[in-house]
Amino acid sequence: MKRDEKMEKKKMLTGLQPTGVITLGNYIGAIKQMVDYQEKYDSIIFIADMHAITIPQDPETLANNIRQLIALYIACGIDPKKNTIFLQSENPYHANISWMLECNTYFGELSRMTQFKDKSKKNANFSAGLFTYPVLMASDILAYDVDYVPVGIDQKQHVEIARDIAIRFNKKYGETFKVPEPLIRAEGTKIMDLQSPDKKMSKSSENQKGVIRLLDDTAVIRKKIMSATTDSMGKINFDIENQPGISNLINIYVSLSGMSKEDVVEKFAESNYGTFKTAVADLVVEEIEKIQKRYNDLINSEELDRILDVGIEKALKTSREKYELMKQKIGLRR
Ligand code: TYM
């Protein structure tokens, strides 16, 4: 590739929290998009471990989850040669940038974040970090002048506030940040819980039966899909309102097969729910078996540390430049 072509490549960045084994929802909503686009864009993917501690974490479990997540990124097809992969907590500029952004963010706008409202309801003693979480996320994004942020729809509001913060800062202090766009796929942007298809499939869900984790035993995955909640209509239709369970399974099938929603509905027009569920299970198990095999080869290898060592060097360099620029603009200088 010529130098000019390389310089023109657009940049994308995303992060996942190491708060438990990632789910099929995380895979479809974020990781798979990164894998599909990694040829086209300059890609950064990191482990949002500082976001994870906005809610209480057991230290040993957290450390294990971090290592597991790095191995899973790579097992899912994130290529360390094409992506900068690093650990958020190894880069002190994120929190420093976040502080400067916090001082340019309003209490009112953070109070309106739906994720904050949901999570703070669950525990009256929530931390201040849970409240300022979106600003740390804005700093993750704005530190690298990225064009795109591939996320699931549940994180769209957070990317939007990052845009608002960037626009406001640029206006106040002069051009400092690139304003990023969320990259959200139409199909499968929100994979729902198999047991309660009105709720998103979430790592922190209490009911394990509704959540497919990438390291679940494949027999268990099959069982979870076969016992997914459906309805009494008996027809494979995409109708989120009246058939949320079936629509969710269609979304999963569409995301993993690459077929259109219409083609999936047509293909299974004559099938009963059992046959359709078996087909969904076959597809999910086939995909996850490949990931698990690569994961088992990687989890104890030193390669993971080498990948993170290379990644953090690159991340530090770029984010430090942004941090220094912000300090100059704000007047934090001698
Ligand atoms: P997290 O760890 O909750 O989720 C990681 C990614 O997975 C997507 N996702 C889903 N997509 C479809 N269906 C679901 N059921 C589902 N559940 C989760 C999320 O939208 C997300 O893209 N705040 C972020 C992590 C983060 C980040 C960032 C992301 C921190 N800094 C900067 C992008 C850019 C989070 O909690 O993701």
GROMACS .gro file of C-alpha atoms and ligand atoms in nm:
model
  371
    1MET     CA    1   0.000   0.000   0.000
    2LYS     CA    2   0.125   0.347  -0.084
    3ARG     CA    3   0.180   0.589   0.201
    4ASP     CA    4  -0.093   0.828   0.083
    5GLU     CA    5  -0.352   0.552   0.070
    6LYS     CA    6  -0.264   0.447   0.422
    7MET     CA    7  -0.296   0.802   0.551
    8GLU     CA    8  -0.644   0.827   0.405
    9LYS     CA    9  -0.776   0.522   0.589
   10LYS     CA   10  -1.062   0.609   0.825
   11LYS     CA   11  -1.021   0.516   1.190
   12MET     CA   12  -1.256   0.318   1.412
   13LEU     CA   13  -1.248   0.231   1.781
   14THR     CA   14  -1.451   0.026   2.021
   15GLY     CA   15  -1.423  -0.118   2.371
   16LEU     CA   16  -1.585  -0.388   2.580
   17GLN     CA   17  -1.607  -0.420   2.955
   18PRO     CA   18  -1.444  -0.723   3.118
   19THR     CA   19  -1.738  -0.789   3.346
   20GLY     CA   20  -1.791  -1.157   3.269
   21VAL     CA   21  -1.767  -1.379   2.964
   22ILE     CA   22  -1.889  -1.181   2.666
   23THR     CA   23  -2.225  -1.271   2.523
   24LEU     CA   24  -2.355  -1.345   2.178
   25GLY     CA   25  -2.501  -0.991   2.198
   26ASN     CA   26  -2.155  -0.834   2.246
   27TYR     CA   27  -2.018  -1.051   1.967
   28ILE     CA   28  -2.289  -0.956   1.718
   29GLY     CA   29  -2.325  -0.593   1.834
   30ALA     CA   30  -1.957  -0.496   1.849
   31ILE     CA   31  -1.686  -0.757   1.784
   32LYS     CA   32  -1.819  -0.901   1.460
   33GLN     CA   33  -1.842  -0.555   1.311
   34MET     CA   34  -1.480  -0.488   1.402
   35VAL     CA   35  -1.378  -0.815   1.235
   36ASP     CA   36  -1.572  -0.729   0.920
   37TYR     CA   37  -1.427  -0.379   0.896
   38GLN     CA   38  -1.069  -0.436   1.009
   39GLU     CA   39  -0.939  -0.450   0.650
   40LYS     CA   40  -1.102  -0.124   0.560
   41TYR     CA   41  -1.029   0.092   0.863
   42ASP     CA   42  -0.745   0.165   1.099
   43SER     CA   43  -0.881  -0.012   1.403
   44ILE     CA   44  -0.841   0.027   1.777
   45ILE     CA   45  -1.007  -0.213   2.020
   46PHE     CA   46  -0.950  -0.195   2.391
   47ILE     CA   47  -1.060  -0.352   2.717
   48ALA     CA   48  -1.271  -0.101   2.913
   49ASP     CA   49  -1.151  -0.222   3.253
   50MET     CA   50  -1.182   0.121   3.416
   51HIS     CA   51  -1.547   0.126   3.315
   52ALA     CA   52  -1.589  -0.215   3.478
   53ILE     CA   53  -1.501  -0.075   3.823
   54THR     CA   54  -1.791   0.171   3.814
   55ILE     CA   55  -1.973  -0.118   3.979
   56PRO     CA   56  -1.814  -0.337   4.251
   57GLN     CA   57  -1.577  -0.607   4.118
   58ASP     CA   58  -1.389  -0.885   4.293
   59PRO     CA   59  -1.018  -0.813   4.209
   60GLU     CA   60  -0.921  -1.173   4.118
   61THR     CA   61  -1.229  -1.224   3.906
   62LEU     CA   62  -1.173  -0.893   3.729
   63ALA     CA   63  -0.811  -0.981   3.647
   64ASN     CA   64  -0.922  -1.319   3.507
   65ASN     CA   65  -1.196  -1.157   3.303
   66ILE     CA   66  -0.948  -0.913   3.151
   67ARG     CA   67  -0.718  -1.190   3.028
   68GLN     CA   68  -1.013  -1.392   2.905
   69LEU     CA   69  -1.144  -1.098   2.706
   70ILE     CA   70  -0.814  -1.035   2.529
   71ALA     CA   71  -0.800  -1.402   2.428
   72LEU     CA   72  -1.161  -1.385   2.313
   73TYR     CA   73  -1.101  -1.077   2.099
   74ILE     CA   74  -0.835  -1.263   1.908
   75ALA     CA   75  -1.027  -1.590   1.901
   76CYS     CA   76  -1.322  -1.399   1.750
   77GLY     CA   77  -1.101  -1.289   1.462
   78ILE     CA   78  -0.965  -0.951   1.575
   79ASP     CA   79  -0.626  -0.956   1.407
   80PRO     CA   80  -0.348  -0.806   1.622
   81LYS     CA   81  -0.163  -0.709   1.306
   82LYS     CA   82  -0.453  -0.499   1.185
   83ASN     CA   83  -0.574  -0.362   1.519
   84THR     CA   84  -0.425  -0.173   1.810
   85ILE     CA   85  -0.531  -0.377   2.113
   86PHE     CA   86  -0.472  -0.242   2.462
   87LEU     CA   87  -0.588  -0.221   2.822
   88GLN     CA   88  -0.757   0.107   2.917
   89SER     CA   89  -0.608   0.106   3.269
   90GLU     CA   90  -0.254   0.093   3.126
   91ASN     CA   91  -0.313   0.430   2.961
   92PRO     CA   92  -0.331   0.710   3.220
   93TYR     CA   93  -0.425   0.969   2.957
   94HIS     CA   94  -0.782   0.840   2.933
   95ALA     CA   95  -0.863   0.939   3.292
   96ASN     CA   96  -0.672   1.267   3.261
   97ILE     CA   97  -0.854   1.361   2.944
   98SER     CA   98  -1.177   1.252   3.106
   99TRP     CA   99  -1.127   1.500   3.392
  100MET     CA  100  -1.080   1.790   3.151
  101LEU     CA  101  -1.391   1.679   2.963
  102GLU     CA  102  -1.592   1.637   3.285
  103CYS     CA  103  -1.527   2.001   3.362
  104ASN     CA  104  -1.691   2.078   3.028
  105THR     CA  105  -1.992   1.849   3.071
  106TYR     CA  106  -2.316   1.937   3.246
  107PHE     CA  107  -2.459   1.751   3.541
  108GLY     CA  108  -2.800   1.774   3.371
  109GLU     CA  109  -2.694   1.597   3.052
  110LEU     CA  110  -2.530   1.311   3.245
  111SER     CA  111  -2.846   1.276   3.456
  112ARG     CA  112  -3.040   1.202   3.139
  113MET     CA  113  -2.835   0.898   3.033
  114THR     CA  114  -3.067   0.598   3.026
  115GLN     CA  115  -2.797   0.348   3.123
  116PHE     CA  116  -2.717   0.554   3.432
  117LYS     CA  117  -3.085   0.573   3.523
  118ASP     CA  118  -3.124   0.194   3.486
  119LYS     CA  119  -2.806   0.099   3.671
  120SER     CA  120  -2.842   0.351   3.955
  121LYS     CA  121  -3.190   0.218   4.024
  122LYS     CA  122  -3.044  -0.125   4.098
  123ASN     CA  123  -2.820  -0.003   4.380
  124ALA     CA  124  -2.897   0.304   4.588
  125ASN     CA  125  -2.528   0.328   4.684
  126PHE     CA  126  -2.400   0.373   4.331
  127SER     CA  127  -2.057   0.528   4.278
  128ALA     CA  128  -1.978   0.871   4.134
  129GLY     CA  129  -1.795   0.679   3.859
  130LEU     CA  130  -2.121   0.528   3.741
  131PHE     CA  131  -2.246   0.883   3.684
  132THR     CA  132  -1.937   1.012   3.501
  133TYR     CA  133  -1.895   0.686   3.303
  134PRO     CA  134  -2.008   0.843   2.971
  135VAL     CA  135  -1.736   1.109   2.998
  136LEU     CA  136  -1.465   0.844   3.037
  137MET     CA  137  -1.616   0.677   2.732
  138ALA     CA  138  -1.601   1.012   2.547
  139SER     CA  139  -1.233   1.042   2.635
  140ASP     CA  140  -1.166   0.685   2.509
  141ILE     CA  141  -1.312   0.789   2.176
  142LEU     CA  142  -1.195   1.150   2.142
  143ALA     CA  143  -0.833   1.077   2.238
  144TYR     CA  144  -0.778   0.901   1.905
  145ASP     CA  145  -0.956   1.123   1.650
  146VAL     CA  146  -1.162   0.833   1.522
  147ASP     CA  147  -1.425   0.850   1.249
  148TYR     CA  148  -1.641   0.558   1.360
  149VAL     CA  149  -1.742   0.383   1.680
  150PRO     CA  150  -1.901   0.041   1.615
  151VAL     CA  151  -2.139  -0.034   1.903
  152GLY     CA  152  -2.471  -0.197   1.976
  153ILE     CA  153  -2.773   0.032   1.990
  154ASP     CA  154  -2.765   0.041   2.373
  155GLN     CA  155  -2.444   0.247   2.356
  156LYS     CA  156  -2.568   0.492   2.092
  157GLN     CA  157  -2.664   0.755   2.348
  158HIS     CA  158  -2.311   0.744   2.491
  159VAL     CA  159  -2.155   0.799   2.149
  160GLU     CA  160  -2.396   1.088   2.098
  161ILE     CA  161  -2.292   1.257   2.421
  162ALA     CA  162  -1.926   1.211   2.316
  163ARG     CA  163  -2.015   1.399   1.998
  164ASP     CA  164  -2.189   1.675   2.195
  165ILE     CA  165  -1.890   1.711   2.427
  166ALA     CA  166  -1.649   1.727   2.130
  167ILE     CA  167  -1.856   1.988   1.946
  168ARG     CA  168  -1.886   2.201   2.259
  169PHE     CA  169  -1.514   2.178   2.338
  170ASN     CA  170  -1.419   2.266   1.978
  171LYS     CA  171  -1.645   2.569   1.992
  172LYS     CA  172  -1.510   2.689   2.323
  173TYR     CA  173  -1.139   2.624   2.277
  174GLY     CA  174  -1.094   2.592   1.899
  175GLU     CA  175  -1.064   2.279   1.682
  176THR     CA  176  -0.937   2.000   1.909
  177PHE     CA  177  -1.138   1.683   1.839
  178LYS     CA  178  -1.271   1.496   1.543
  179VAL     CA  179  -1.647   1.439   1.589
  180PRO     CA  180  -1.713   1.062   1.558
  181GLU     CA  181  -2.011   0.872   1.420
  182PRO     CA  182  -2.163   0.563   1.580
  183LEU     CA  183  -2.156   0.262   1.349
  184ILE     CA  184  -2.465   0.057   1.415
  185ARG     CA  185  -2.586  -0.227   1.199
  186ALA     CA  186  -2.951  -0.235   1.106
  187GLU     CA  187  -2.987  -0.606   1.172
  188GLY     CA  188  -2.906  -0.761   1.504
  189THR     CA  189  -2.806  -0.437   1.673
  190LYS     CA  190  -2.970  -0.550   1.991
  191ILE     CA  191  -2.978  -0.918   2.074
  192MET     CA  192  -3.237  -0.984   2.340
  193ASP     CA  193  -3.244  -1.221   2.636
  194LEU     CA  194  -3.371  -1.563   2.524
  195GLN     CA  195  -3.598  -1.598   2.826
  196SER     CA  196  -3.718  -1.235   2.847
  197PRO     CA  197  -3.702  -1.103   2.491
  198ASP     CA  198  -3.806  -0.755   2.609
  199LYS     CA  199  -3.465  -0.714   2.781
  200LYS     CA  200  -3.123  -0.698   2.613
  201MET     CA  201  -2.900  -1.004   2.644
  202SER     CA  202  -2.661  -0.884   2.913
  203LYS     CA  203  -2.346  -1.019   3.078
  204SER     CA  204  -2.487  -0.920   3.415
  205SER     CA  205  -2.825  -1.089   3.375
  206GLU     CA  206  -2.937  -1.296   3.673
  207ASN     CA  207  -3.108  -1.564   3.467
  208GLN     CA  208  -2.831  -1.762   3.293
  209LYS     CA  209  -3.080  -1.945   3.075
  210GLY     CA  210  -3.150  -1.637   2.867
  211VAL     CA  211  -2.787  -1.547   2.797
  212ILE     CA  212  -2.546  -1.718   2.558
  213ARG     CA  213  -2.185  -1.672   2.663
  214LEU     CA  214  -1.907  -1.738   2.417
  215LEU     CA  215  -1.745  -1.986   2.655
  216ASP     CA  216  -2.061  -2.181   2.741
  217ASP     CA  217  -2.050  -2.551   2.671
  218THR     CA  218  -2.198  -2.601   2.323
  219ALA     CA  219  -2.455  -2.853   2.454
  220VAL     CA  220  -2.572  -2.587   2.700
  221ILE     CA  221  -2.593  -2.329   2.421
  222ARG     CA  222  -2.809  -2.564   2.219
  223LYS     CA  223  -3.036  -2.622   2.516
  224LYS     CA  224  -3.072  -2.248   2.585
  225ILE     CA  225  -3.177  -2.183   2.226
  226MET     CA  226  -3.419  -2.476   2.217
  227SER     CA  227  -3.590  -2.348   2.533
  228ALA     CA  228  -3.603  -1.982   2.421
  229THR     CA  229  -3.933  -1.809   2.491
  230THR     CA  230  -4.155  -1.785   2.183
  231ASP     CA  231  -4.530  -1.732   2.142
  232SER     CA  232  -4.843  -1.917   2.038
  233MET     CA  233  -4.872  -1.780   1.684
  234GLY     CA  234  -4.683  -2.074   1.532
  235LYS     CA  235  -4.543  -1.877   1.238
  236ILE     CA  236  -4.190  -1.751   1.169
  237ASN     CA  237  -4.249  -1.378   1.136
  238PHE     CA  238  -4.043  -1.071   1.207
  239ASP     CA  239  -4.272  -0.877   1.439
  240ILE     CA  240  -4.093  -0.741   1.746
  241GLU     CA  241  -4.413  -0.621   1.908
  242ASN     CA  242  -4.614  -0.943   1.893
  243GLN     CA  243  -4.341  -1.205   1.843
  244PRO     CA  244  -4.033  -1.069   2.024
  245GLY     CA  245  -3.878  -1.412   2.090
  246ILE     CA  246  -3.901  -1.533   1.731
  247SER     CA  247  -3.787  -1.192   1.600
  248ASN     CA  248  -3.480  -1.213   1.824
  249LEU     CA  249  -3.395  -1.560   1.686
  250ILE     CA  250  -3.440  -1.423   1.333
  251ASN     CA  251  -3.199  -1.139   1.417
  252ILE     CA  252  -2.942  -1.390   1.544
  253TYR     CA  253  -2.980  -1.602   1.231
  254VAL     CA  254  -2.951  -1.297   1.003
  255SER     CA  255  -2.639  -1.170   1.180
  256LEU     CA  256  -2.456  -1.501   1.165
  257SER     CA  257  -2.565  -1.623   0.821
  258GLY     CA  258  -2.533  -1.294   0.636
  259MET     CA  259  -2.877  -1.355   0.481
  260SER     CA  260  -3.140  -1.082   0.470
  261LYS     CA  261  -3.431  -1.084   0.714
  262GLU     CA  262  -3.676  -1.143   0.427
  263ASP     CA  263  -3.479  -1.443   0.300
  264VAL     CA  264  -3.467  -1.598   0.647
  265VAL     CA  265  -3.842  -1.555   0.694
  266GLU     CA  266  -3.903  -1.708   0.352
  267LYS     CA  267  -3.664  -1.997   0.409
  268PHE     CA  268  -3.846  -2.098   0.729
  269ALA     CA  269  -4.199  -2.006   0.617
  270GLU     CA  270  -4.317  -2.367   0.641
  271SER     CA  271  -4.111  -2.465   0.949
  272ASN     CA  272  -4.237  -2.508   1.300
  273TYR     CA  273  -4.061  -2.338   1.594
  274GLY     CA  274  -3.865  -2.653   1.683
  275THR     CA  275  -3.713  -2.681   1.336
  276PHE     CA  276  -3.629  -2.311   1.326
  277LYS     CA  277  -3.469  -2.321   1.670
  278THR     CA  278  -3.259  -2.621   1.566
  279ALA     CA  279  -3.135  -2.427   1.263
  280VAL     CA  280  -3.049  -2.124   1.480
  281ALA     CA  281  -2.870  -2.350   1.730
  282ASP     CA  282  -2.667  -2.519   1.452
  283LEU     CA  283  -2.551  -2.182   1.324
  284VAL     CA  284  -2.463  -2.042   1.667
  285VAL     CA  285  -2.283  -2.359   1.777
  286GLU     CA  286  -2.083  -2.378   1.455
  287GLU     CA  287  -1.962  -2.017   1.501
  288ILE     CA  288  -1.890  -2.051   1.873
  289GLU     CA  289  -1.706  -2.385   1.838
  290LYS     CA  290  -1.450  -2.218   1.611
  291ILE     CA  291  -1.404  -1.935   1.860
  292GLN     CA  292  -1.363  -2.174   2.155
  293LYS     CA  293  -1.101  -2.380   1.977
  294ARG     CA  294  -0.886  -2.074   1.908
  295TYR     CA  295  -0.950  -1.945   2.261
  296ASN     CA  296  -0.820  -2.267   2.419
  297ASP     CA  297  -0.497  -2.241   2.219
  298LEU     CA  298  -0.446  -1.880   2.325
  299ILE     CA  299  -0.551  -1.838   2.685
  300ASN     CA  300  -0.224  -1.953   2.841
  301SER     CA  301   0.010  -1.823   2.574
  302GLU     CA  302   0.258  -1.540   2.617
  303GLU     CA  303   0.142  -1.403   2.287
  304LEU     CA  304  -0.135  -1.214   2.465
  305ASP     CA  305   0.114  -1.007   2.665
  306ARG     CA  306   0.318  -0.929   2.356
  307ILE     CA  307   0.005  -0.806   2.178
  308LEU     CA  308  -0.084  -0.577   2.469
  309ASP     CA  309   0.274  -0.445   2.497
  310VAL     CA  310   0.272  -0.342   2.132
  311GLY     CA  311  -0.081  -0.199   2.157
  312ILE     CA  312  -0.024   0.019   2.462
  313GLU     CA  313   0.285   0.183   2.311
  314LYS     CA  314   0.084   0.297   2.011
  315ALA     CA  315  -0.213   0.408   2.223
  316LEU     CA  316   0.005   0.608   2.464
  317LYS     CA  317   0.169   0.801   2.185
  318THR     CA  318  -0.154   0.916   2.020
  319SER     CA  319  -0.348   0.991   2.337
  320ARG     CA  320  -0.058   1.180   2.493
  321GLU     CA  321  -0.054   1.418   2.197
  322LYS     CA  322  -0.425   1.483   2.245
  323TYR     CA  323  -0.379   1.533   2.619
  324GLU     CA  324  -0.100   1.786   2.567
  325LEU     CA  325  -0.305   1.973   2.309
  326MET     CA  326  -0.603   1.992   2.545
  327LYS     CA  327  -0.387   2.128   2.827
  328GLN     CA  328  -0.254   2.398   2.599
  329LYS     CA  329  -0.601   2.494   2.481
  330ILE     CA  330  -0.749   2.505   2.830
  331GLY     CA  331  -0.460   2.708   2.971
  332LEU     CA  332  -0.309   2.437   3.188
  333ARG     CA  333   0.046   2.555   3.123
  334ARG     CA  334   0.322   2.739   3.299
  335TYM     P1  335  -2.039  -0.338   2.698
  335TYM     O1  336  -1.921  -0.407   2.752
  335TYM     O2  337  -2.163  -0.332   2.779
  335TYM     O3  338  -2.079  -0.401   2.559
  335TYM     C1  339  -1.983  -0.414   2.456
  335TYM     C2  340  -2.048  -0.393   2.321
  335TYM     O4  341  -2.150  -0.490   2.301
  335TYM     C3  342  -2.271  -0.426   2.266
  335TYM     N1  343  -2.381  -0.503   2.325
  335TYM     C4  344  -2.481  -0.556   2.253
  335TYM     N2  345  -2.506  -0.553   2.121
  335TYM     C5  346  -2.617  -0.619   2.078
  335TYM     N3  347  -2.700  -0.685   2.160
  335TYM     C6  348  -2.677  -0.691   2.294
  335TYM     N4  349  -2.760  -0.758   2.372
  335TYM     C7  350  -2.563  -0.624   2.346
  335TYM     N5  351  -2.510  -0.610   2.470
  335TYM     C8  352  -2.399  -0.535   2.454
  335TYM     C9  353  -2.261  -0.286   2.326
  335TYM     O5  354  -2.343  -0.196   2.259
  335TYM    C10  355  -2.116  -0.256   2.306
  335TYM     O6  356  -2.092  -0.207   2.176
  335TYM     N6  357  -1.953   0.150   2.748
  335TYM    C11  358  -1.922   0.035   2.667
  335TYM    C12  359  -1.774   0.006   2.661
  335TYM    C13  360  -1.693   0.122   2.616
  335TYM    C14  361  -1.684   0.172   2.484
  335TYM    C15  362  -1.593   0.283   2.491
  335TYM    C16  363  -1.741   0.136   2.363
  335TYM    C17  364  -1.613   0.198   2.694
  335TYM     N7  365  -1.552   0.295   2.619
  335TYM    C18  366  -1.561   0.357   2.376
  335TYM    C19  367  -1.709   0.211   2.248
  335TYM    C20  368  -1.620   0.321   2.257
  335TYM    C21  369  -1.993  -0.086   2.727
  335TYM     O7  370  -2.030  -0.088   2.838
  335TYM     O8  371  -2.000  -0.192   2.648
   0.00000   0.00000   0.00000
